[in-house]
PDB file of C-alpha atoms in Angstrom:
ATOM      1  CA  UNK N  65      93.119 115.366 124.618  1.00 54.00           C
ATOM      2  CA  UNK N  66      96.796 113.702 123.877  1.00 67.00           C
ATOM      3  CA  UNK N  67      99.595 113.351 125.908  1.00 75.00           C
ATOM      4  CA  UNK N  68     102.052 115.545 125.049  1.00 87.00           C
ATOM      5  CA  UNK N  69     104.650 114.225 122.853  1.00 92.00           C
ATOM      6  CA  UNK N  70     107.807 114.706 124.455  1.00 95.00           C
ATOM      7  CA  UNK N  71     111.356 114.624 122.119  1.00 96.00           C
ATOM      8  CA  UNK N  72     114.723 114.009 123.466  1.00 96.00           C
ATOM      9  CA  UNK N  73     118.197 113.367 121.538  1.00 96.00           C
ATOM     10  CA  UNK N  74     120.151 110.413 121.648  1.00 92.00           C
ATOM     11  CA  UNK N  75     123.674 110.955 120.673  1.00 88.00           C
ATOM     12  CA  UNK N  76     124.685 113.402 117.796  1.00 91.00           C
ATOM     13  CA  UNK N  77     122.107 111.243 115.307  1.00 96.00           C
ATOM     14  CA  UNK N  78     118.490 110.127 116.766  1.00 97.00           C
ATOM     15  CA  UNK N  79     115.385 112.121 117.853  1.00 97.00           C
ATOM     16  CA  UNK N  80     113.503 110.109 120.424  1.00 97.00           C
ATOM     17  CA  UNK N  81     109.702 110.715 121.116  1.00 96.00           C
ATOM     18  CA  UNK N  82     107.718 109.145 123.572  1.00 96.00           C
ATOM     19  CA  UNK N  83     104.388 109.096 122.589  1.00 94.00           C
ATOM     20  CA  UNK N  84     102.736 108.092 125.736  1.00 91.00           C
ATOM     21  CA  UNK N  85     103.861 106.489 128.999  1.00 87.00           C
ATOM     22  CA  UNK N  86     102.422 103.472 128.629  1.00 85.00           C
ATOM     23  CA  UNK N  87     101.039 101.051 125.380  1.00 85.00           C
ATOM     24  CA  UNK N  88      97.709 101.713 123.971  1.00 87.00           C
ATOM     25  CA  UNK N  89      96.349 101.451 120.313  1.00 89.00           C
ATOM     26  CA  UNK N  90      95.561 104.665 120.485  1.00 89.00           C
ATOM     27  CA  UNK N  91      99.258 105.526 121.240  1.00 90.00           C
ATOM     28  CA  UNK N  92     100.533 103.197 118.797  1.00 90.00           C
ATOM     29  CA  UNK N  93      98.101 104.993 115.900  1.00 90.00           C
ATOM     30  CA  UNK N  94      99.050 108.315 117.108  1.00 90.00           C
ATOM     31  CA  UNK N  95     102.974 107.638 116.387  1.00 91.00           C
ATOM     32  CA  UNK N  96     102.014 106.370 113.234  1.00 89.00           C
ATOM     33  CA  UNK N  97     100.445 108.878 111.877  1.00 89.00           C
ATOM     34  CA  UNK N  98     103.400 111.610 112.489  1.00 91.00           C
ATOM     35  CA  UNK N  99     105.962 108.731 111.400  1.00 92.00           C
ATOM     36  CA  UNK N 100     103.932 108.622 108.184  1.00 89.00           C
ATOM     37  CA  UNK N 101     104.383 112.143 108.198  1.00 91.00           C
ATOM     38  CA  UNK N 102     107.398 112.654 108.550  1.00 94.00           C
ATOM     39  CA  UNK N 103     107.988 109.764 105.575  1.00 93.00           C
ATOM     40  CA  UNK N 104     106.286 111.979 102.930  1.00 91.00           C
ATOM     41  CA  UNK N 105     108.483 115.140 103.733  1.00 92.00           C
ATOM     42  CA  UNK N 106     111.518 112.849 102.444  1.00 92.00           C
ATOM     43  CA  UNK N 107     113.213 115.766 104.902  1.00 94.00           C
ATOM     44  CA  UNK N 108     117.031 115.517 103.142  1.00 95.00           C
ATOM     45  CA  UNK N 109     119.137 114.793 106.404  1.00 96.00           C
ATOM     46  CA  UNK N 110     116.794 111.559 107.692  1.00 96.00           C
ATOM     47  CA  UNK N 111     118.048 108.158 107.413  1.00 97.00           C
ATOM     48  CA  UNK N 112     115.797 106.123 109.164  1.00 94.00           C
ATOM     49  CA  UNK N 113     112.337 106.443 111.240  1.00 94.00           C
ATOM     50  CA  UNK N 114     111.346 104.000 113.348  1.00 91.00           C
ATOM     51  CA  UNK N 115     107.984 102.923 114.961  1.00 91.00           C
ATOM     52  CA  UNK N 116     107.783 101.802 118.311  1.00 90.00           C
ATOM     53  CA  UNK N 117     105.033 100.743 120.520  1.00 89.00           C
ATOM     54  CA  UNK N 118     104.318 104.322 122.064  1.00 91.00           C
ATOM     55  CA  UNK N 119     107.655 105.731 120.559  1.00 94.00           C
ATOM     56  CA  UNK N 120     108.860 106.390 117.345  1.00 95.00           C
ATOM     57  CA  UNK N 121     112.888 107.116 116.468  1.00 96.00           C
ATOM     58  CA  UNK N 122     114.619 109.284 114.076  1.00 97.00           C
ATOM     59  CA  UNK N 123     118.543 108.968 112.831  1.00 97.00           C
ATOM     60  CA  UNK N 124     119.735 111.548 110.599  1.00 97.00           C
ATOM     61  CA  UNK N 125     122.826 113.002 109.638  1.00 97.00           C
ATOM     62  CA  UNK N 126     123.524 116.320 111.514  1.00 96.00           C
ATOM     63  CA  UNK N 127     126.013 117.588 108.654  1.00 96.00           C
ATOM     64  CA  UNK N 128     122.823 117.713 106.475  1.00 97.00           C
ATOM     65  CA  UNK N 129     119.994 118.738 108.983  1.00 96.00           C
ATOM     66  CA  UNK N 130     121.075 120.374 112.359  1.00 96.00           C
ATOM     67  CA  UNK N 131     118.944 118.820 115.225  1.00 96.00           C
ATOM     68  CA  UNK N 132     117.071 121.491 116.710  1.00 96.00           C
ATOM     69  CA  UNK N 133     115.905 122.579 112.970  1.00 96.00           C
ATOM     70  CA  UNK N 134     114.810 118.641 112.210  1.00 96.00           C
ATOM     71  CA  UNK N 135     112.989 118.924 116.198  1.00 96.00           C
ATOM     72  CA  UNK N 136     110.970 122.278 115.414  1.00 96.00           C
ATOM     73  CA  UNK N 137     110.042 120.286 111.810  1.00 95.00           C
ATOM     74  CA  UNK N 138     108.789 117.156 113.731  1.00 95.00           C
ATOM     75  CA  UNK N 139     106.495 119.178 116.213  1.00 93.00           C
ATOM     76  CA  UNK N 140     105.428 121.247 112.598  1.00 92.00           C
ATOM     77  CA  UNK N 141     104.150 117.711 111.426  1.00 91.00           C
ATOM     78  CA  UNK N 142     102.968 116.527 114.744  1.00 90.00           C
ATOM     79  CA  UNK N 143     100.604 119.462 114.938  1.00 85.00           C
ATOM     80  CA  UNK N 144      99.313 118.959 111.487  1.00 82.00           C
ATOM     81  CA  UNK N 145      99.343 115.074 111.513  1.00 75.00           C
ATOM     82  CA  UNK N 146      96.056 113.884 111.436  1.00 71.00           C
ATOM     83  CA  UNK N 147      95.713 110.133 113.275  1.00 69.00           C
ATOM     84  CA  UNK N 148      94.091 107.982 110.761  1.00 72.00           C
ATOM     85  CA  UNK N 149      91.717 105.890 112.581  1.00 83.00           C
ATOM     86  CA  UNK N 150      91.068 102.712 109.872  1.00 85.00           C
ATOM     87  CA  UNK N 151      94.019 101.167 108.217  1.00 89.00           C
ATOM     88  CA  UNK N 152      94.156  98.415 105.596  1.00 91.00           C
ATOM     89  CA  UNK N 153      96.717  96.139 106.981  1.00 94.00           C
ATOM     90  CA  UNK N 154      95.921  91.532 107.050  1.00 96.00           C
ATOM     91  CA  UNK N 155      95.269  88.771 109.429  1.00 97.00           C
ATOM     92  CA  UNK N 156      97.313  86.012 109.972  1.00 98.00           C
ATOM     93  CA  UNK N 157      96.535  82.535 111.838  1.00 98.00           C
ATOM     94  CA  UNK N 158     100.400  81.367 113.400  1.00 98.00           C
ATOM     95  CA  UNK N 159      99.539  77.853 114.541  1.00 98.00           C
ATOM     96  CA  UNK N 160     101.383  77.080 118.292  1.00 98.00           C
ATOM     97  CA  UNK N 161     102.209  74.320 119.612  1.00 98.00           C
ATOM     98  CA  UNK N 162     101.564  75.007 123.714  1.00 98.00           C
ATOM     99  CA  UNK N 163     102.998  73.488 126.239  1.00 97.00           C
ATOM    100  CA  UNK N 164     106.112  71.760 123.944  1.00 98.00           C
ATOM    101  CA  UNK N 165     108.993  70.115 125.055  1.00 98.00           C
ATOM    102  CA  UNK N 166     111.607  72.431 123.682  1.00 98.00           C
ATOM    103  CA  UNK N 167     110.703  75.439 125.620  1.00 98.00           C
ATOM    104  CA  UNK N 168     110.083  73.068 129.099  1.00 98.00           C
ATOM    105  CA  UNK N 169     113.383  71.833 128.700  1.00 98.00           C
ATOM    106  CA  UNK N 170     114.567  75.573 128.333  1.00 98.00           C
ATOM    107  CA  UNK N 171     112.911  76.556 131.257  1.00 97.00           C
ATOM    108  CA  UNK N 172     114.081  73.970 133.454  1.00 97.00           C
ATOM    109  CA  UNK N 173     117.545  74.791 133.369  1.00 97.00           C
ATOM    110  CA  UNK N 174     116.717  78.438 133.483  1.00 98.00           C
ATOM    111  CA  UNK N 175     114.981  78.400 137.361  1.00 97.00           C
ATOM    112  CA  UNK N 176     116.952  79.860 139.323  1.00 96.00           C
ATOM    113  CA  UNK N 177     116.468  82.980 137.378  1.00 96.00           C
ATOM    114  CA  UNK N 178     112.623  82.527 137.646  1.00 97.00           C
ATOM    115  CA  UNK N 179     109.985  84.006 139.852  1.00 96.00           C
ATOM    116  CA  UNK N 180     108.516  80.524 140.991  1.00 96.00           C
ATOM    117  CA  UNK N 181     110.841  78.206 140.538  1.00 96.00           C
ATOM    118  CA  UNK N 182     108.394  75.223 141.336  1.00 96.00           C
ATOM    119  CA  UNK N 183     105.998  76.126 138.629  1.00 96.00           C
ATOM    120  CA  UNK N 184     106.670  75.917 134.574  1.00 97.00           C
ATOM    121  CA  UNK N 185     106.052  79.697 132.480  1.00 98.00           C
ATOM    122  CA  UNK N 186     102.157  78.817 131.708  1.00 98.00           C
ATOM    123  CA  UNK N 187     101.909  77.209 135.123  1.00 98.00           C
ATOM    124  CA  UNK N 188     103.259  80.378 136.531  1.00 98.00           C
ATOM    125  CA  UNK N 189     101.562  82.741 134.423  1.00 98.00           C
ATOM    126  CA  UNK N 190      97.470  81.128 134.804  1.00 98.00           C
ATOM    127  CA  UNK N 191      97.944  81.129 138.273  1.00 97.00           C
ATOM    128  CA  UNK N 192      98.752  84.824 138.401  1.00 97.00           C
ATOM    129  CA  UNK N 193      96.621  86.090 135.765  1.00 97.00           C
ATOM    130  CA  UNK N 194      94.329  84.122 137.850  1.00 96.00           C
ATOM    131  CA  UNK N 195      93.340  81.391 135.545  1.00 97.00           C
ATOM    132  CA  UNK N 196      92.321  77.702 137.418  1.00 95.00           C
ATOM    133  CA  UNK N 197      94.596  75.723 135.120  1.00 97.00           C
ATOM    134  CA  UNK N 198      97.317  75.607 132.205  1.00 98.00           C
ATOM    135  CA  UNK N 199      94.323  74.785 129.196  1.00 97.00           C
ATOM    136  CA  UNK N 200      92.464  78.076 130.170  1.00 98.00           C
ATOM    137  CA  UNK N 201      94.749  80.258 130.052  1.00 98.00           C
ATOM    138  CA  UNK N 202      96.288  78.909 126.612  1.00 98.00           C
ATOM    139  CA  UNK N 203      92.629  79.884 125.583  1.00 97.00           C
ATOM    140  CA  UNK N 204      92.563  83.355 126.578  1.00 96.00           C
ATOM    141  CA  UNK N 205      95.811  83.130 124.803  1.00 97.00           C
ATOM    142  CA  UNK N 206      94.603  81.934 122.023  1.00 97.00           C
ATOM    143  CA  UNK N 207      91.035  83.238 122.012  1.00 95.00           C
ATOM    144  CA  UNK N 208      91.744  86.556 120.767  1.00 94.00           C
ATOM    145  CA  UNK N 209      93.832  88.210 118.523  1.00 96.00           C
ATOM    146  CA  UNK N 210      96.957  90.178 118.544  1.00 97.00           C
ATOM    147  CA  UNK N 211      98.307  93.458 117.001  1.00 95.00           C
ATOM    148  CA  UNK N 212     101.438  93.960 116.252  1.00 96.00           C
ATOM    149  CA  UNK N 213     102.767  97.300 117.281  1.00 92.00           C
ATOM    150  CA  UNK N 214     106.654  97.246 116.476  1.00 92.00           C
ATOM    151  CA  UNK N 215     109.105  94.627 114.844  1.00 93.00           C
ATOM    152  CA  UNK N 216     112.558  94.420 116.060  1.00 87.00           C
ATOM    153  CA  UNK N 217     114.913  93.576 119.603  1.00 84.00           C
ATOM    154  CA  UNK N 218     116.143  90.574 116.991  1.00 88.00           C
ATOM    155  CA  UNK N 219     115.145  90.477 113.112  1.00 88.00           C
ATOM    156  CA  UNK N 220     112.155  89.660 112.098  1.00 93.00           C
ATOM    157  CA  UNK N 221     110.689  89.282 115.926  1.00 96.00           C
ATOM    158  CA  UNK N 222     107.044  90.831 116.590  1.00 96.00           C
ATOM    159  CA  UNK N 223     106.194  92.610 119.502  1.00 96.00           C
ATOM    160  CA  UNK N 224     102.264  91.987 119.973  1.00 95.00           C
ATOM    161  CA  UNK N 225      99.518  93.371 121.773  1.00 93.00           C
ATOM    162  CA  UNK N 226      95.972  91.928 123.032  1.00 94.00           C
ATOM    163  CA  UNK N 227      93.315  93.205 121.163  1.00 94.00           C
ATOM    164  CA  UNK N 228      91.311  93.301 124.546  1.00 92.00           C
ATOM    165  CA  UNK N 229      89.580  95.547 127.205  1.00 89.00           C
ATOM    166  CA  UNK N 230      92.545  96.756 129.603  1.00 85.00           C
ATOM    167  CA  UNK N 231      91.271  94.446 132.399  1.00 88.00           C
ATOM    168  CA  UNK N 232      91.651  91.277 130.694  1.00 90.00           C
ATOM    169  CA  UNK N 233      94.829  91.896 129.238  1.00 92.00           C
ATOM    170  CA  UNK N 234      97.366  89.064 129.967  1.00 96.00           C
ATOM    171  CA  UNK N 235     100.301  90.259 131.755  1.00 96.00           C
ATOM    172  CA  UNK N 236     103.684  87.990 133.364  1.00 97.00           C
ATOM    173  CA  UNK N 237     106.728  89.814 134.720  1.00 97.00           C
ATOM    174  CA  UNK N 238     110.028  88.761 132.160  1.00 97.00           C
ATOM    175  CA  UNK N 239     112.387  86.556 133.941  1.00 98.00           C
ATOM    176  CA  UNK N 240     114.569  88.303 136.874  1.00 97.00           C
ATOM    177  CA  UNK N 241     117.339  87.339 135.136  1.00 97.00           C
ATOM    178  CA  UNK N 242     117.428  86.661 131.282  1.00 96.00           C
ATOM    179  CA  UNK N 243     118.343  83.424 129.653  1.00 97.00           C
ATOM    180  CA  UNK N 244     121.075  82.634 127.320  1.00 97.00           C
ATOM    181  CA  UNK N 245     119.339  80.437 125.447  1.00 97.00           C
ATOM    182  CA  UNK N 246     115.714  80.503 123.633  1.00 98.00           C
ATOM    183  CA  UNK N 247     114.460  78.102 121.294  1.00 98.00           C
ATOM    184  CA  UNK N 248     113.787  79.789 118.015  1.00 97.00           C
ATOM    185  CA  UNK N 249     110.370  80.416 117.142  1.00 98.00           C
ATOM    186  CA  UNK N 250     109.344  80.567 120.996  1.00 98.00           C
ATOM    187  CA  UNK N 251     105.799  82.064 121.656  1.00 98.00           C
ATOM    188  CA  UNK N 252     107.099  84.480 124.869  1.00 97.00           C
ATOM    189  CA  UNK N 253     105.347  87.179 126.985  1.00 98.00           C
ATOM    190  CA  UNK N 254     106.809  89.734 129.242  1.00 96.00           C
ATOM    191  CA  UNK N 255     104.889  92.452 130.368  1.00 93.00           C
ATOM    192  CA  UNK N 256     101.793  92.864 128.215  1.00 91.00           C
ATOM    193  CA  UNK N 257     103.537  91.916 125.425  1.00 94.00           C
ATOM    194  CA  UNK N 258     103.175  89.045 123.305  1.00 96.00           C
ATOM    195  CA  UNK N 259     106.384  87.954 121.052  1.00 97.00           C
ATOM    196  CA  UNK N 260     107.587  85.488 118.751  1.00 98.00           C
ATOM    197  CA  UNK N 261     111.253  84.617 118.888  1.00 98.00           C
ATOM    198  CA  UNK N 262     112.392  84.697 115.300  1.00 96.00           C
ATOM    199  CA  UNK N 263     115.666  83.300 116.002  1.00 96.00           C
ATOM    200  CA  UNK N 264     117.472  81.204 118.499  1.00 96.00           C
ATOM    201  CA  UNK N 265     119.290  83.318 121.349  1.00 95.00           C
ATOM    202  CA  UNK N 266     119.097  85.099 124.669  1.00 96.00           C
ATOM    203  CA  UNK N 267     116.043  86.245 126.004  1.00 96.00           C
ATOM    204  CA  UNK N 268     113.849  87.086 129.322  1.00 97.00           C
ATOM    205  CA  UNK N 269     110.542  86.886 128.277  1.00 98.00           C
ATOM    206  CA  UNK N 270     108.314  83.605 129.831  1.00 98.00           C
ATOM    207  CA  UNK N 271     108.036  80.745 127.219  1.00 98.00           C
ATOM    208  CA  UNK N 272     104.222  79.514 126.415  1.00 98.00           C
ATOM    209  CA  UNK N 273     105.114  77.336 123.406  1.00 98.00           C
ATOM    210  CA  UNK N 274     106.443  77.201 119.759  1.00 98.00           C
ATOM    211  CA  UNK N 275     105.611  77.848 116.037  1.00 98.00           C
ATOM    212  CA  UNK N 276     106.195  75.858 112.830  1.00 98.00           C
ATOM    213  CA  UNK N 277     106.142  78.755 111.051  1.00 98.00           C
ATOM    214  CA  UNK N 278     109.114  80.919 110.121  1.00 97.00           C
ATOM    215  CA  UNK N 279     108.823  84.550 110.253  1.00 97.00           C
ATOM    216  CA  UNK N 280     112.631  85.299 109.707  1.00 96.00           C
ATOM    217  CA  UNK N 281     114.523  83.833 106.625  1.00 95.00           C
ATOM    218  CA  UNK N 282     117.402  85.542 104.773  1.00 93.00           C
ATOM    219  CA  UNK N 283     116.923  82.938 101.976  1.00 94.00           C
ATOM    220  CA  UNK N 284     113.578  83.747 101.265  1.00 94.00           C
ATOM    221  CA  UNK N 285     112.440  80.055 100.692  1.00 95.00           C
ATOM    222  CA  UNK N 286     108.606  79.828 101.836  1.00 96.00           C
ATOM    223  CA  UNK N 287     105.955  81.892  99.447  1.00 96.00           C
ATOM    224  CA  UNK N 288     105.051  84.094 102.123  1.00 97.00           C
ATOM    225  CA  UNK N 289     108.290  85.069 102.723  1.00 96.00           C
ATOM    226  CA  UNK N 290     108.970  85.789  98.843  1.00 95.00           C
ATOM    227  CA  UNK N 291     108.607  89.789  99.458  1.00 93.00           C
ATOM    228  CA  UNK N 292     110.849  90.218 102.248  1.00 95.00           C
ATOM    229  CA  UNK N 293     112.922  88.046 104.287  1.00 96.00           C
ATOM    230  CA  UNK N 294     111.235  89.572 107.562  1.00 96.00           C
ATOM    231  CA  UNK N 295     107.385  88.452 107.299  1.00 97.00           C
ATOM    232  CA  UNK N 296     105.449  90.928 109.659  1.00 97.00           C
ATOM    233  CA  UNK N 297     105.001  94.077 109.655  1.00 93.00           C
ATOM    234  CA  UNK N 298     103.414  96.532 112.554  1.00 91.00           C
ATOM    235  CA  UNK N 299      99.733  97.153 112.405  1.00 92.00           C
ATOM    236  CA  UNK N 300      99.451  93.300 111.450  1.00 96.00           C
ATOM    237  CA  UNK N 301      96.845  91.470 113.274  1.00 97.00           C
ATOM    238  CA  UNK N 302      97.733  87.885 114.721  1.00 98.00           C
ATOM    239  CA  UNK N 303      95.110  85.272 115.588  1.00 97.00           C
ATOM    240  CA  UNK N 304      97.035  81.713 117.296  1.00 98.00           C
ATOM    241  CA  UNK N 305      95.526  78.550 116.445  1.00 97.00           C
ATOM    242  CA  UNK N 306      96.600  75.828 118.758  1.00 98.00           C
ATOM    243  CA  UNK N 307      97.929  72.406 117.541  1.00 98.00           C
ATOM    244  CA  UNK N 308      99.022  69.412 118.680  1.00 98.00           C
ATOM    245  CA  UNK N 309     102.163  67.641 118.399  1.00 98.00           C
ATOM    246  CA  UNK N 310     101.035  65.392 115.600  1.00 98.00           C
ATOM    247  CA  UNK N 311     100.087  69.038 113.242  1.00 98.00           C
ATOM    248  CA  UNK N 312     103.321  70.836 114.501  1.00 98.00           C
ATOM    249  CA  UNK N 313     105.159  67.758 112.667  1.00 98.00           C
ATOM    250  CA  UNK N 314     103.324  67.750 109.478  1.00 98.00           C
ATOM    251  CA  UNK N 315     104.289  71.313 109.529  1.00 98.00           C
ATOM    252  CA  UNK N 316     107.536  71.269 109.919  1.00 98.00           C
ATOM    253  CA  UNK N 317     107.565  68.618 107.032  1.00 98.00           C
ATOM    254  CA  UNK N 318     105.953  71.315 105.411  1.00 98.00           C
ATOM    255  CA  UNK N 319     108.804  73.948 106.072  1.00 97.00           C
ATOM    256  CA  UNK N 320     111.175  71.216 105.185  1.00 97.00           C
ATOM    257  CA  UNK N 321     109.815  70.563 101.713  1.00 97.00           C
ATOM    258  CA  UNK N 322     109.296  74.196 100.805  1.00 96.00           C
ATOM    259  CA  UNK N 323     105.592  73.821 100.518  1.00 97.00           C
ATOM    260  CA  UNK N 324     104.052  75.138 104.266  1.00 98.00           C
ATOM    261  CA  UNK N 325     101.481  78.400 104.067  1.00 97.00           C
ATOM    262  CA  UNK N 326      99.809  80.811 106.295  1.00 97.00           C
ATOM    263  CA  UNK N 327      96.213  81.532 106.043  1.00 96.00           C
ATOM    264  CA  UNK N 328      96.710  85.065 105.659  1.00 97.00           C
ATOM    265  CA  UNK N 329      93.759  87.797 104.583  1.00 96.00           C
ATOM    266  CA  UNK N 330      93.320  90.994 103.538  1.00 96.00           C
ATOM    267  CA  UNK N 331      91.251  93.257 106.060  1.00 95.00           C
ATOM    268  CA  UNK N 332      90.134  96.506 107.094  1.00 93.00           C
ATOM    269  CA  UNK N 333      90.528  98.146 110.784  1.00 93.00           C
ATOM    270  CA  UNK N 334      88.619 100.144 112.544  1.00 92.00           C
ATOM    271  CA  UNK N 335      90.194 101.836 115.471  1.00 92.00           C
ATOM    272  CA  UNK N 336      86.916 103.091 117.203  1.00 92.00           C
ATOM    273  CA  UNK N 337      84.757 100.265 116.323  1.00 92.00           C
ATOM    274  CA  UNK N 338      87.052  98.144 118.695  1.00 93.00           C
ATOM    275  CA  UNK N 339      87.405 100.763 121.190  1.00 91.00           C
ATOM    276  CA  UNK N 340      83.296 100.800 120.911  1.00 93.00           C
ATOM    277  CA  UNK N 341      82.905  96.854 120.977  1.00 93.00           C
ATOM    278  CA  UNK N 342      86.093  94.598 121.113  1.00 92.00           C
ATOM    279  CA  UNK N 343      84.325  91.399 121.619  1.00 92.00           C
ATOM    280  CA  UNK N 344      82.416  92.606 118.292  1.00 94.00           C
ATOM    281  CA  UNK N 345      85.448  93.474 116.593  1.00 93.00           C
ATOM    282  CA  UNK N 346      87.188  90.418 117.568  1.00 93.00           C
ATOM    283  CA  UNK N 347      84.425  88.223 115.746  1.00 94.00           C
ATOM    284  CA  UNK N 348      84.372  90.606 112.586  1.00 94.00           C
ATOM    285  CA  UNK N 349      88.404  89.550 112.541  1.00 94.00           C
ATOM    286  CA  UNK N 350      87.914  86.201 113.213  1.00 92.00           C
ATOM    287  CA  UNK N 351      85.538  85.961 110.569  1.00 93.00           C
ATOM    288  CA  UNK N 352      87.690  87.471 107.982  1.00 94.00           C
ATOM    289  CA  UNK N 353      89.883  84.801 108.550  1.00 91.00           C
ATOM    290  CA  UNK N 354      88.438  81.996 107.845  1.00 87.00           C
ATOM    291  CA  UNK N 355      86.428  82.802 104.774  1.00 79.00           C
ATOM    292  CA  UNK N 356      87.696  80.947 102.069  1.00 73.00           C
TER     293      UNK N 356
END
């Protein structure tokens, strides 16, 4: 059985549902499905729908569609909305540098607003995930992939979730206080959320490390960014590939000269087969990825 939807108003323009209470794929699927719904209806009066994690919003224009008629509509399509359970969607590699001296420099003059002031972010967040050292929790980082459940907070930035049992899901409180300063393209985690920071700004989330790879460019100047100036997309699937200092260099050479690519692929997923078997599914993904 689901959770009950439940629908609030925010202002004189947005319908708010909250899908569940707390972020689950199954959540996430569900609140796609009566977006997509909601999309086909082209319902004159709606301006925008948004997907959320366990959420979804809805602005429209309450000269065109009054709210309570554009509420009973929604729950109309909720109850016939039927959650598709495989969606076509791609997997990318995003290649991060751990560990890097832009983020540690960050973070040092950010401590008094930290939990453990003594400790660095990864330092911090192994110990309390309960990891022996730095290196093995960057591979549980690293050693399974990520979905991407909503894009937004700043453009272009991905919120991301591990594609793991519950248990072994990596979680770190955000900062007490939030920084005024990130370095763009800052791997962070707050929560049990995953992020890349797309630009440079303020944020609260703990820094593990840093990408090469833009995700966010209003020029447009990189081939994978060709089709829209914001590269992901929710129901993407991440996979991080850690590099060293000499690789993050070539690539930002790369970037420079117009010429740096993702290994990005085409793939199919199965909502129940990874409920059934993640570590199966994980491999399956994996696998995908690096055929050539």
């Amino acid at each position: 059985m689901h959770e009950e939807i439940r629908y609030s108003f925010g202002g004189d323009e947005h319908l708010f549902a909250e899908v569940a209470e707390s972020m689950s794929l199954e959540a996430f699927f569900r609140g796609m499905a009566v977006t997509r719904a909601i999309e086909q209806q082209a319902i004159p009066g709606v301006l925008d729908i948004c997907l959320a994690n366990a959420s979804f919003q809805v602005r429209f224009n309450p000269d065109l569609i009054e709210p309570q008629a554009l509420l009973e509509r929604v729950r109309q399509l909720e109850s016939r909305a039927t959650t598709a359970r495989q969606i076509q969607t791609r997997i990318i590699e995003i290649p991060v540098l751990y560990n890097d001296p832009w983020t540690h420099e960050t973070l040092m003059r950010f401590r008094d607003r930290h939990q453990d002031p003594e400790s660095t972010d990864l330092e911090y967040a192994a110990r309390i995930n309960g990891y022996q050292n730095v290196q093995a929790f960057i591979e549980a980082h690293s050693g399974t992939p990520w979905f991407v459940s909503m894009v937004g907070f700043v453009a272009g930035l991905p919120f991301m979730y591990q594609m793991v049992e519950h248990e072994r899901q990596l979680q770190v409180p955000k900062y007490l206080r939030p920084r005024t300063d990130t370095p763009k393209l800052t791997l962070g985690h707050g929560g049990c959320f995953g992020c890349i920071y797309s630009v440079r700004g303020a944020g609260g989330y703990q820094m593990f490390g840093v990408t090469p790879a833009p995700i966010y460019d209003s020029q447009q100047r990189l081939g994978y960014l060709k089709d829209s100036m914001v590269f992901f997309r929710a129901g993407d699937i991440v996979q991080f590939k850690p590099i060293d200092r000499e690789e993050y260099d070539r690539a930002v050479e790369a970037v420079d000269a117009g010429t740096f690519e993702l290994r990005i692929r085409p793939v199919d997923f199965d909502l129940d087969a990874f409920l059934n078997d993640p570590q199966g599914c994980k491999q399956r993904l994996q696998e995908v990825l690096h055929v050539d």
